[in-house]
Coordinates of C-alpha atoms and ligand atoms in Angstrom, one line a residue:
M1 CA 69.8 120.9 134.2
Q2 CA 66.9 119.6 136.1
E3 CA 66.7 122.7 138.2
E4 CA 66.7 124.8 135.1
L5 CA 63.9 122.8 133.7
L6 CA 61.9 123.0 136.9
A7 CA 62.4 126.8 137.0
S8 CA 61.1 127.2 133.4
I9 CA 58.2 124.9 134.2
A10 CA 57.4 127.0 137.3
S11 CA 57.3 130.1 135.2
L12 CA 55.1 128.4 132.6
N13 CA 52.7 127.6 135.3
Q14 CA 52.0 131.3 135.7
R15 CA 50.4 131.2 132.3
T16 CA 47.1 129.6 131.5
D17 CA 48.3 126.9 129.1
C18 CA 48.5 124.5 131.9
A19 CA 48.3 121.4 129.8
L20 CA 51.7 122.3 128.4
T21 CA 53.0 122.9 131.8
N22 CA 51.9 119.6 132.9
V23 CA 53.5 117.8 130.1
G24 CA 56.7 119.6 131.0
I25 CA 56.5 118.4 134.6
L26 CA 55.8 114.9 133.6
S27 CA 58.8 114.8 131.3
V28 CA 60.9 115.8 134.3
L29 CA 59.4 113.1 136.3
L30 CA 60.0 110.6 133.7
Q31 CA 63.7 111.6 133.9
G32 CA 63.7 110.3 137.4
C33 CA 62.7 113.1 139.8
C34 CA 62.2 111.8 143.3
K35 CA 61.1 114.9 145.1
L36 CA 57.7 116.5 144.5
P37 CA 58.3 119.6 142.3
Q38 CA 57.1 122.8 144.0
V39 CA 54.3 123.4 141.5
Y40 CA 52.6 120.2 142.7
V41 CA 52.8 121.1 146.4
Q42 CA 49.3 121.9 147.5
P43 CA 48.5 124.7 149.9
E44 CA 48.6 123.4 153.5
E45 CA 44.8 123.6 154.0
D46 CA 44.1 121.5 150.9
R47 CA 46.4 118.6 151.7
I48 CA 45.1 115.1 152.5
Q49 CA 45.7 115.3 156.3
T50 CA 44.8 118.8 156.9
S51 CA 41.9 119.8 154.7
R52 CA 39.2 121.4 156.9
K53 CA 39.0 118.8 159.6
E54 CA 41.6 116.0 159.3
A55 CA 40.5 113.7 156.5
K56 CA 39.0 110.8 158.3
H57 CA 40.5 108.1 156.2
S58 CA 43.4 109.4 154.3
S59 CA 44.9 106.2 153.0
P60 CA 44.0 105.7 149.4
C61 CA 44.1 101.9 149.9
A62 CA 41.9 102.0 153.0
D63 CA 40.3 98.9 154.5
Q64 CA 36.7 98.3 154.1
E65 CA 35.8 99.6 157.5
E66 CA 37.6 102.9 156.9
S67 CA 35.6 103.7 153.8
I68 CA 32.0 104.8 153.4
R69 CA 29.7 102.3 152.0
L70 CA 27.7 104.2 149.4
P71 CA 24.6 102.3 148.6
L72 CA 25.4 99.7 146.0
I73 CA 22.4 99.3 143.8
D74 CA 21.8 96.5 141.2
I75 CA 19.9 98.6 138.7
S76 CA 19.1 95.5 136.6
V77 CA 16.3 94.7 139.0
F78 CA 14.2 97.7 137.7
E79 CA 13.5 95.6 134.7
S80 CA 11.8 93.0 136.8
Y81 CA 10.3 94.9 139.7
L82 CA 6.9 96.2 138.6
E83 CA 5.7 99.7 139.6
S84 CA 3.5 98.2 142.3
D85 CA 6.3 96.2 143.8
P86 CA 7.3 97.7 147.2
R87 CA 10.9 96.7 146.5
R88 CA 10.9 99.1 143.6
S89 CA 9.9 102.1 145.7
E90 CA 12.4 101.0 148.5
M91 CA 15.3 101.0 146.0
L92 CA 14.1 104.3 144.4
A93 CA 14.0 105.9 147.9
K94 CA 17.6 104.7 148.6
I95 CA 18.9 106.2 145.3
V96 CA 17.2 109.5 145.9
E97 CA 18.4 109.6 149.5
S98 CA 22.0 109.0 148.5
S99 CA 21.8 111.6 145.8
R100 CA 20.6 114.1 148.4
T101 CA 23.2 113.3 151.0
W102 CA 26.3 112.0 149.4
G103 CA 25.6 113.1 145.9
F104 CA 27.0 109.7 144.9
I105 CA 25.9 106.1 144.5
Q106 CA 27.5 102.9 143.3
V107 CA 25.8 100.6 140.8
V108 CA 26.2 97.1 139.4
G109 CA 23.9 95.4 136.9
H110 CA 24.7 98.4 134.8
G111 CA 24.7 96.6 131.4
V112 CA 28.1 97.9 130.3
D113 CA 30.0 95.0 128.8
L114 CA 32.8 93.9 131.3
E115 CA 35.1 92.9 128.5
L116 CA 34.7 96.3 126.9
I117 CA 35.6 98.0 130.2
K118 CA 38.7 95.9 130.4
A119 CA 39.6 96.7 126.8
S120 CA 39.1 100.4 127.4
E121 CA 41.4 100.3 130.4
E122 CA 44.0 98.5 128.4
E123 CA 43.8 101.1 125.6
A124 CA 44.0 103.9 128.2
H125 CA 47.1 102.5 129.7
R126 CA 48.6 102.1 126.3
L127 CA 48.0 105.7 125.6
F128 CA 49.4 107.1 128.8
Q129 CA 52.5 105.0 128.3
L130 CA 53.3 106.8 125.1
P131 CA 56.4 109.1 125.3
V132 CA 55.6 112.7 126.4
S133 CA 56.9 113.9 123.1
V134 CA 54.1 112.0 121.4
K135 CA 51.4 112.9 123.9
Q136 CA 52.2 116.6 123.3
N137 CA 50.8 116.2 119.8
A138 CA 47.3 116.1 121.2
L139 CA 47.5 118.8 123.9
R140 CA 44.3 120.1 125.4
L141 CA 44.6 123.8 124.5
P142 CA 43.2 126.6 126.7
G143 CA 39.4 126.9 126.0
S144 CA 39.2 123.4 124.6
L145 CA 37.4 120.5 126.4
F146 CA 39.4 117.8 124.5
G147 CA 42.9 116.4 124.3
Y148 CA 45.8 115.5 126.6
G149 CA 46.7 117.4 129.7
A150 CA 45.8 117.5 133.4
N151 CA 44.9 121.0 134.5
F152 CA 41.7 121.7 132.8
W153 CA 40.8 124.2 135.4
L154 CA 42.2 127.7 135.2
N155 CA 43.6 129.4 138.3
L156 CA 44.7 126.3 140.1
P157 CA 46.9 127.1 143.1
A158 CA 48.9 123.9 142.5
M159 CA 48.9 121.4 139.8
N160 CA 47.1 118.1 139.8
W161 CA 49.3 115.0 140.0
A162 CA 47.6 113.4 137.0
E163 CA 47.5 113.1 133.3
S164 CA 44.2 113.1 131.5
F165 CA 42.9 112.6 128.0
S166 CA 39.4 113.8 127.0
I167 CA 37.5 112.8 124.0
S168 CA 33.9 112.4 122.8
K169 CA 32.4 109.8 120.4
S170 CA 32.6 112.2 117.5
N171 CA 36.3 113.2 118.0
A172 CA 37.9 110.0 119.4
K173 CA 39.4 109.1 116.0
E174 CA 40.7 112.6 115.4
Y175 CA 42.5 112.8 118.8
A176 CA 43.7 109.2 118.8
A177 CA 45.2 109.8 115.3
K178 CA 47.3 112.5 116.7
L179 CA 48.9 110.1 119.1
L180 CA 48.8 106.8 117.3
P181 CA 48.9 107.9 113.6
N182 CA 49.3 104.4 112.2
H183 CA 47.1 102.4 114.6
Y184 CA 44.5 104.6 116.2
E185 CA 41.5 102.5 115.2
R186 CA 41.8 100.0 117.9
F187 CA 41.8 102.8 120.5
S188 CA 39.0 104.8 118.9
N189 CA 36.8 101.8 118.2
V190 CA 37.0 100.7 121.8
M191 CA 36.4 104.2 123.2
E192 CA 33.5 105.0 120.9
E193 CA 31.8 101.9 122.0
Y194 CA 32.6 102.5 125.6
I195 CA 31.1 106.0 125.5
R196 CA 28.0 104.6 123.6
Q197 CA 27.4 102.0 126.3
V198 CA 28.0 104.3 129.2
E199 CA 25.7 106.9 127.6
G200 CA 23.0 104.1 127.6
L201 CA 23.6 103.6 131.3
G202 CA 23.3 107.4 131.8
H203 CA 19.9 107.4 130.1
R204 CA 18.8 104.4 132.1
F205 CA 20.0 105.7 135.5
R206 CA 18.6 109.2 134.8
R207 CA 15.1 107.7 134.2
I208 CA 15.3 105.6 137.4
L209 CA 16.4 108.7 139.4
T210 CA 13.6 110.8 137.8
E211 CA 11.0 108.2 138.8
G212 CA 12.5 108.3 142.3
L213 CA 11.9 112.0 142.4
G214 CA 8.2 111.3 141.9
L215 CA 8.2 112.4 138.2
P216 CA 7.3 110.4 135.2
A217 CA 10.5 108.4 134.4
N218 CA 10.7 110.0 131.0
H219 CA 10.3 113.6 132.2
F220 CA 13.9 114.7 131.3
D221 CA 13.9 112.8 128.0
R222 CA 13.2 116.2 126.4
Y223 CA 16.8 117.2 127.4
F224 CA 18.4 114.0 126.1
G225 CA 17.4 113.5 122.5
P226 CA 20.2 112.8 120.0
D227 CA 20.7 116.5 119.4
E228 CA 20.9 117.5 123.0
T229 CA 22.9 114.6 124.6
E230 CA 26.6 115.3 125.1
V231 CA 28.8 112.7 126.6
N232 CA 32.6 113.2 127.1
L233 CA 35.0 110.7 128.4
R234 CA 38.0 111.8 130.5
L235 CA 40.6 109.2 131.1
N236 CA 42.5 110.0 134.3
F237 CA 45.9 108.5 135.0
Y238 CA 47.6 109.1 138.4
P239 CA 51.2 108.0 138.5
P240 CA 52.8 106.9 141.8
C241 CA 53.7 110.1 143.7
P242 CA 57.0 110.7 145.6
E243 CA 55.2 112.8 148.3
P244 CA 51.5 111.9 148.3
S245 CA 50.8 113.8 151.5
K246 CA 51.6 117.1 149.8
A247 CA 50.0 116.4 146.5
L248 CA 46.5 115.7 145.1
G249 CA 45.6 113.8 142.0
L250 CA 42.6 116.0 141.4
K251 CA 41.8 119.0 143.6
A252 CA 38.4 119.1 145.3
H253 CA 35.8 120.1 142.8
R254 CA 32.2 119.6 141.8
D255 CA 31.4 118.1 138.5
P256 CA 29.6 120.7 136.4
H257 CA 27.6 118.3 134.1
F258 CA 24.4 116.4 134.6
L259 CA 25.7 113.1 135.8
T260 CA 29.2 111.6 136.0
L261 CA 29.6 107.8 135.5
L262 CA 33.0 106.8 136.7
H263 CA 34.8 103.5 136.4
Q264 CA 37.9 103.1 138.6
D265 CA 40.5 100.4 138.9
D266 CA 41.2 98.7 142.2
T267 CA 43.8 101.1 143.6
G268 CA 41.4 103.5 145.3
G269 CA 41.8 107.3 145.7
L270 CA 38.4 108.9 145.2
Q271 CA 37.2 110.9 148.2
I272 CA 33.9 112.6 148.9
W273 CA 33.3 115.6 151.1
N274 CA 30.4 115.1 153.5
E275 CA 29.3 118.5 154.6
A276 CA 27.0 117.4 157.4
R277 CA 29.8 115.4 159.0
D278 CA 32.5 117.8 158.0
E279 CA 34.9 115.1 156.8
W280 CA 36.4 113.5 153.7
F281 CA 35.5 109.8 153.0
N282 CA 37.1 107.3 150.8
V283 CA 35.1 105.4 148.2
K284 CA 36.3 101.9 148.2
P285 CA 36.5 100.5 144.6
I286 CA 34.0 97.7 144.0
P287 CA 35.0 95.5 141.1
N288 CA 32.7 95.8 138.0
S289 CA 30.7 98.7 139.4
F290 CA 30.2 102.3 138.4
V291 CA 30.3 105.3 140.7
I292 CA 27.6 107.7 139.6
N293 CA 27.5 111.2 140.9
V294 CA 25.2 114.2 140.6
G295 CA 26.6 117.2 138.7
D296 CA 25.6 120.9 138.8
M297 CA 23.2 120.6 135.9
L298 CA 21.2 117.8 137.7
Q299 CA 21.2 119.8 140.9
A300 CA 19.5 122.6 139.0
A301 CA 17.1 120.2 137.2
S302 CA 16.0 118.7 140.5
N303 CA 15.6 122.1 142.1
G304 CA 18.4 121.3 144.5
I305 CA 17.1 118.0 145.8
C306 CA 20.0 116.0 144.3
R307 CA 23.3 117.6 145.2
S308 CA 26.5 118.1 143.3
V309 CA 29.1 117.4 146.0
L310 CA 32.8 118.2 146.4
H311 CA 35.1 115.3 145.7
R312 CA 38.8 114.8 144.9
A313 CA 41.3 112.2 144.1
V314 CA 44.3 111.4 146.3
V315 CA 47.4 109.7 145.2
N316 CA 49.8 107.2 146.7
E317 CA 53.5 106.4 146.6
S318 CA 53.4 102.9 145.3
R319 CA 50.6 102.4 142.8
S320 CA 49.4 104.1 139.8
R321 CA 45.7 104.5 139.3
L322 CA 43.4 104.8 136.3
S323 CA 39.8 106.1 136.3
M324 CA 37.5 106.7 133.4
A325 CA 34.9 109.4 133.9
C326 CA 32.0 109.8 131.5
F327 CA 30.3 113.2 131.7
Y328 CA 26.7 112.7 130.7
N329 CA 25.2 116.1 129.8
T330 CA 22.6 118.0 127.9
G331 CA 22.9 121.1 125.7
A332 CA 19.3 122.0 126.5
T333 CA 18.2 124.8 128.8
I334 CA 17.6 123.4 132.3
V335 CA 14.4 124.3 134.1
A336 CA 13.3 122.5 137.3
P337 CA 9.8 120.9 136.8
D338 CA 6.8 122.4 138.5
E339 CA 6.3 119.2 140.5
L340 CA 9.6 119.9 142.4
I341 CA 8.8 123.5 143.2
T342 CA 6.7 124.0 146.3
S343 CA 6.2 126.7 148.9
E344 CA 8.7 125.0 151.2
R345 CA 11.1 124.5 148.2
P346 CA 10.7 127.5 145.9
Q347 CA 12.5 127.6 142.6
K348 CA 16.2 127.7 143.5
Y349 CA 17.9 128.5 140.1
R350 CA 17.1 130.5 137.1
P351 CA 17.1 128.5 133.8
F352 CA 20.5 128.2 132.1
S353 CA 22.2 126.1 129.5
W354 CA 25.6 124.3 129.4
K355 CA 26.7 126.6 126.6
E356 CA 26.4 129.5 129.0
Y357 CA 27.7 127.7 132.1
V358 CA 30.8 126.1 130.4
K359 CA 32.4 129.5 130.1
E360 CA 32.7 129.6 133.9
A361 CA 32.7 125.9 134.8
Y362 CA 36.4 125.4 134.6
T363 CA 37.6 128.5 136.4
Y364 CA 38.7 127.1 139.6
T365 CA 37.4 128.7 142.8
T366 CA 38.4 127.7 146.3
G367 CA 35.7 125.1 146.3
A368 CA 33.9 126.5 149.3
V369 CA 31.1 128.1 147.3
S370 CA 30.2 126.7 144.0
Q371 CA 30.4 129.2 141.2
F372 CA 27.2 127.5 139.9
E373 CA 25.3 128.7 143.0
E374 CA 26.7 132.2 142.6
L375 CA 25.8 132.4 139.0
Y376 CA 22.3 130.8 138.9
S377 CA 20.7 131.0 142.4
I378 CA 17.6 133.1 142.4
Ligands
AKG1 O1 39.6 109.8 139.5 C1 38.6 109.9 140.3 O2 38.3 109.1 141.1 C2 37.8 111.2 140.2 C3 37.7 111.7 138.8 C4 36.9 113.0 138.8 O3 36.4 113.4 139.8 C5 36.7 113.7 137.5 O4 37.3 113.3 136.5 O5 36.0 114.7 137.5
FE2_2 FE1 34.9 114.9 139.3

């Protein structure tokens, strides 16, 4: 029976409605499958131990010394450090440097209510624990950005070992009602407020980074008025995996949006690709912090100074993991400001908008060359 199911799931995987496929697989797992189903087996070169050079620190629960230390910035200090304060420019330089090299940074003093984060995590767990037959009611359909599933990229060579649920402030109720028809309000109230507060952090961090780039802090405000700002939340749940060395929670990818603001639990599993060092590095979870990373849209807006960097999520055998990724984005057409265009750094990208880019953003490429570069480089 199980073999039959796996075979039909494998054939489904040839189609593009991967969300459905994933639900099928998960239902098999929930019936007690202890070997990694073939559709989850990653190509040899993408696996944890063997991708490019051997991943430096492949254990998702790595010790402190095995993980990179992304700069950890307390951004609340920007409220008290005046413009003339040398500590302000020192911190700004750190943020810009990290956005150039790692494409990532960790922040505390972020202003998002810690109780709200906890409540959001609880609600997310409650949702993922629902029976598969219920979760199927909110499937993320091909072409949609919202709903339940895992494989939101098309053309994946193997499936991600993850479940995800994507919503925005304006549709949280609608999607939650599909899963929790009689008691969706607790979920949607918490998530709407979570997205609202993380959006505020996105605005704040974006202004700090803009100042760090030598521009007036409000330069990109023109892209982030109420009509242009788009923030989606993707809840990612990675169940314990029977053969973690052959699977990935999320395949290596670059985030296509402007900024990603990620809250992760204490399991660990996020890895960042460092091109200069030709290695993968773990990001050790720091309690109550957010990991913020540069997306393709910001890379374009900063004329390539800030970099959208490959990252992935690895899984492990014993612990599940929950991450909550808010994608902070704009619907406006992105043009790098004149101040960031020089003779040494000529304009790198032609202007484009998310509406245009989203059509391509989730077609999975090998990851070696970003489709964003191919589409928009001048
Ligand atoms: O779960 C993580 O650590 C990574 C999530 C991520 O990269 C994404 O949702 O785009
Ligand atoms: Fe990502």
